[in-house]
Amino acid sequence: PATFYNLSANTQTSINELAEHLETIIEPDVTADHGDARSGGVRESQLDNTKAQQHFDFQPTPFQQGLKQTVEWFNDNTKHTDQ
């Protein structure tokens, strides 16, 4: 059977917090459009890295640092087109 591991910053982050952090990194010229909450939507979630830490000595990267590194990786490794 397959084994799955959670890899995350091991902290809870809301969609609004994610959007705010992305805005500071990529400085988009957009405004968030907030709608009503969806029925049955997950209100809170947090991954548990315990198994990855035990099996791989995994150490989480702080959320903002990891998000910045992810954006930099996408900027360096994806083709950009002007629209």
Coordinates of C-alpha atoms in Angstrom, one line a residue:
P1 CA 0.0 0.0 0.0
A2 CA 1.0 3.6 -0.7
T3 CA 2.4 5.7 2.1
F4 CA 1.6 9.4 2.2
Y5 CA 3.5 12.2 3.9
N6 CA 2.4 15.8 4.7
L7 CA 4.9 18.5 3.8
S8 CA 4.0 21.9 4.9
A9 CA 5.0 24.8 7.1
N10 CA 3.1 23.0 9.9
T11 CA 1.1 26.1 10.6
Q12 CA -2.5 27.0 9.9
T13 CA -2.9 29.7 7.2
S14 CA -6.1 31.2 6.0
I15 CA -6.8 31.9 2.3
N16 CA -6.9 35.6 3.2
E17 CA -3.5 35.4 4.8
L18 CA -2.1 33.5 1.8
A19 CA -3.5 36.2 -0.5
E20 CA -1.9 38.9 1.6
H21 CA 1.5 37.2 1.6
L22 CA 1.3 36.7 -2.2
E23 CA 0.5 40.3 -2.7
T24 CA 3.7 41.3 -0.8
I25 CA 5.8 38.9 -2.9
I26 CA 4.4 39.4 -6.5
E27 CA 2.8 42.8 -6.0
P28 CA -0.2 42.2 -8.3
D29 CA -2.4 44.9 -9.6
V30 CA -5.5 43.2 -8.5
T31 CA -8.0 43.3 -5.7
A32 CA -9.3 40.2 -3.9
D33 CA -13.0 39.6 -4.6
H34 CA -14.6 38.0 -1.5
G35 CA -17.8 36.0 -2.0
D36 CA -20.0 34.2 0.5
A37 CA -18.7 31.1 2.2
R38 CA -19.5 27.9 0.4
S39 CA -21.8 25.5 2.0
G40 CA -19.9 22.5 3.3
G41 CA -16.5 24.3 2.7
V42 CA -13.6 23.5 5.0
R43 CA -13.2 26.4 7.5
E44 CA -9.9 25.4 9.0
S45 CA -7.2 22.8 8.1
Q46 CA -3.6 22.2 9.2
L47 CA -1.3 19.4 8.0
D48 CA 0.7 17.3 10.5
N49 CA 4.3 16.8 9.5
T50 CA 5.1 14.3 12.3
K51 CA 5.5 11.3 10.0
A52 CA 7.8 13.1 7.6
Q53 CA 9.9 14.5 10.5
Q54 CA 10.3 10.9 11.9
H55 CA 11.0 9.1 8.7
F56 CA 13.0 11.8 6.8
D57 CA 14.2 14.2 9.4
F58 CA 12.0 16.8 7.6
Q59 CA 12.2 20.3 9.0
P60 CA 9.5 22.7 7.9
T61 CA 10.4 26.0 6.3
P62 CA 8.6 29.1 7.8
F63 CA 5.5 29.7 5.7
Q64 CA 6.4 33.2 4.3
Q65 CA 9.9 32.0 3.4
G66 CA 8.6 28.8 1.7
L67 CA 6.0 30.8 -0.3
K68 CA 8.6 33.3 -1.5
Q69 CA 10.9 30.4 -2.6
T70 CA 8.0 28.8 -4.4
V71 CA 7.1 32.0 -6.3
E72 CA 10.8 32.4 -7.2
W73 CA 11.0 28.8 -8.5
F74 CA 7.9 29.3 -10.7
N75 CA 9.4 32.5 -12.0
D76 CA 12.6 30.8 -12.9
N77 CA 11.1 27.6 -14.2
T78 CA 8.0 28.5 -16.2
K79 CA 7.6 30.3 -19.5
H80 CA 6.1 33.7 -19.2
T81 CA 3.9 35.2 -21.9
D82 CA 2.6 38.7 -22.2
Q83 CA -1.2 38.8 -22.4

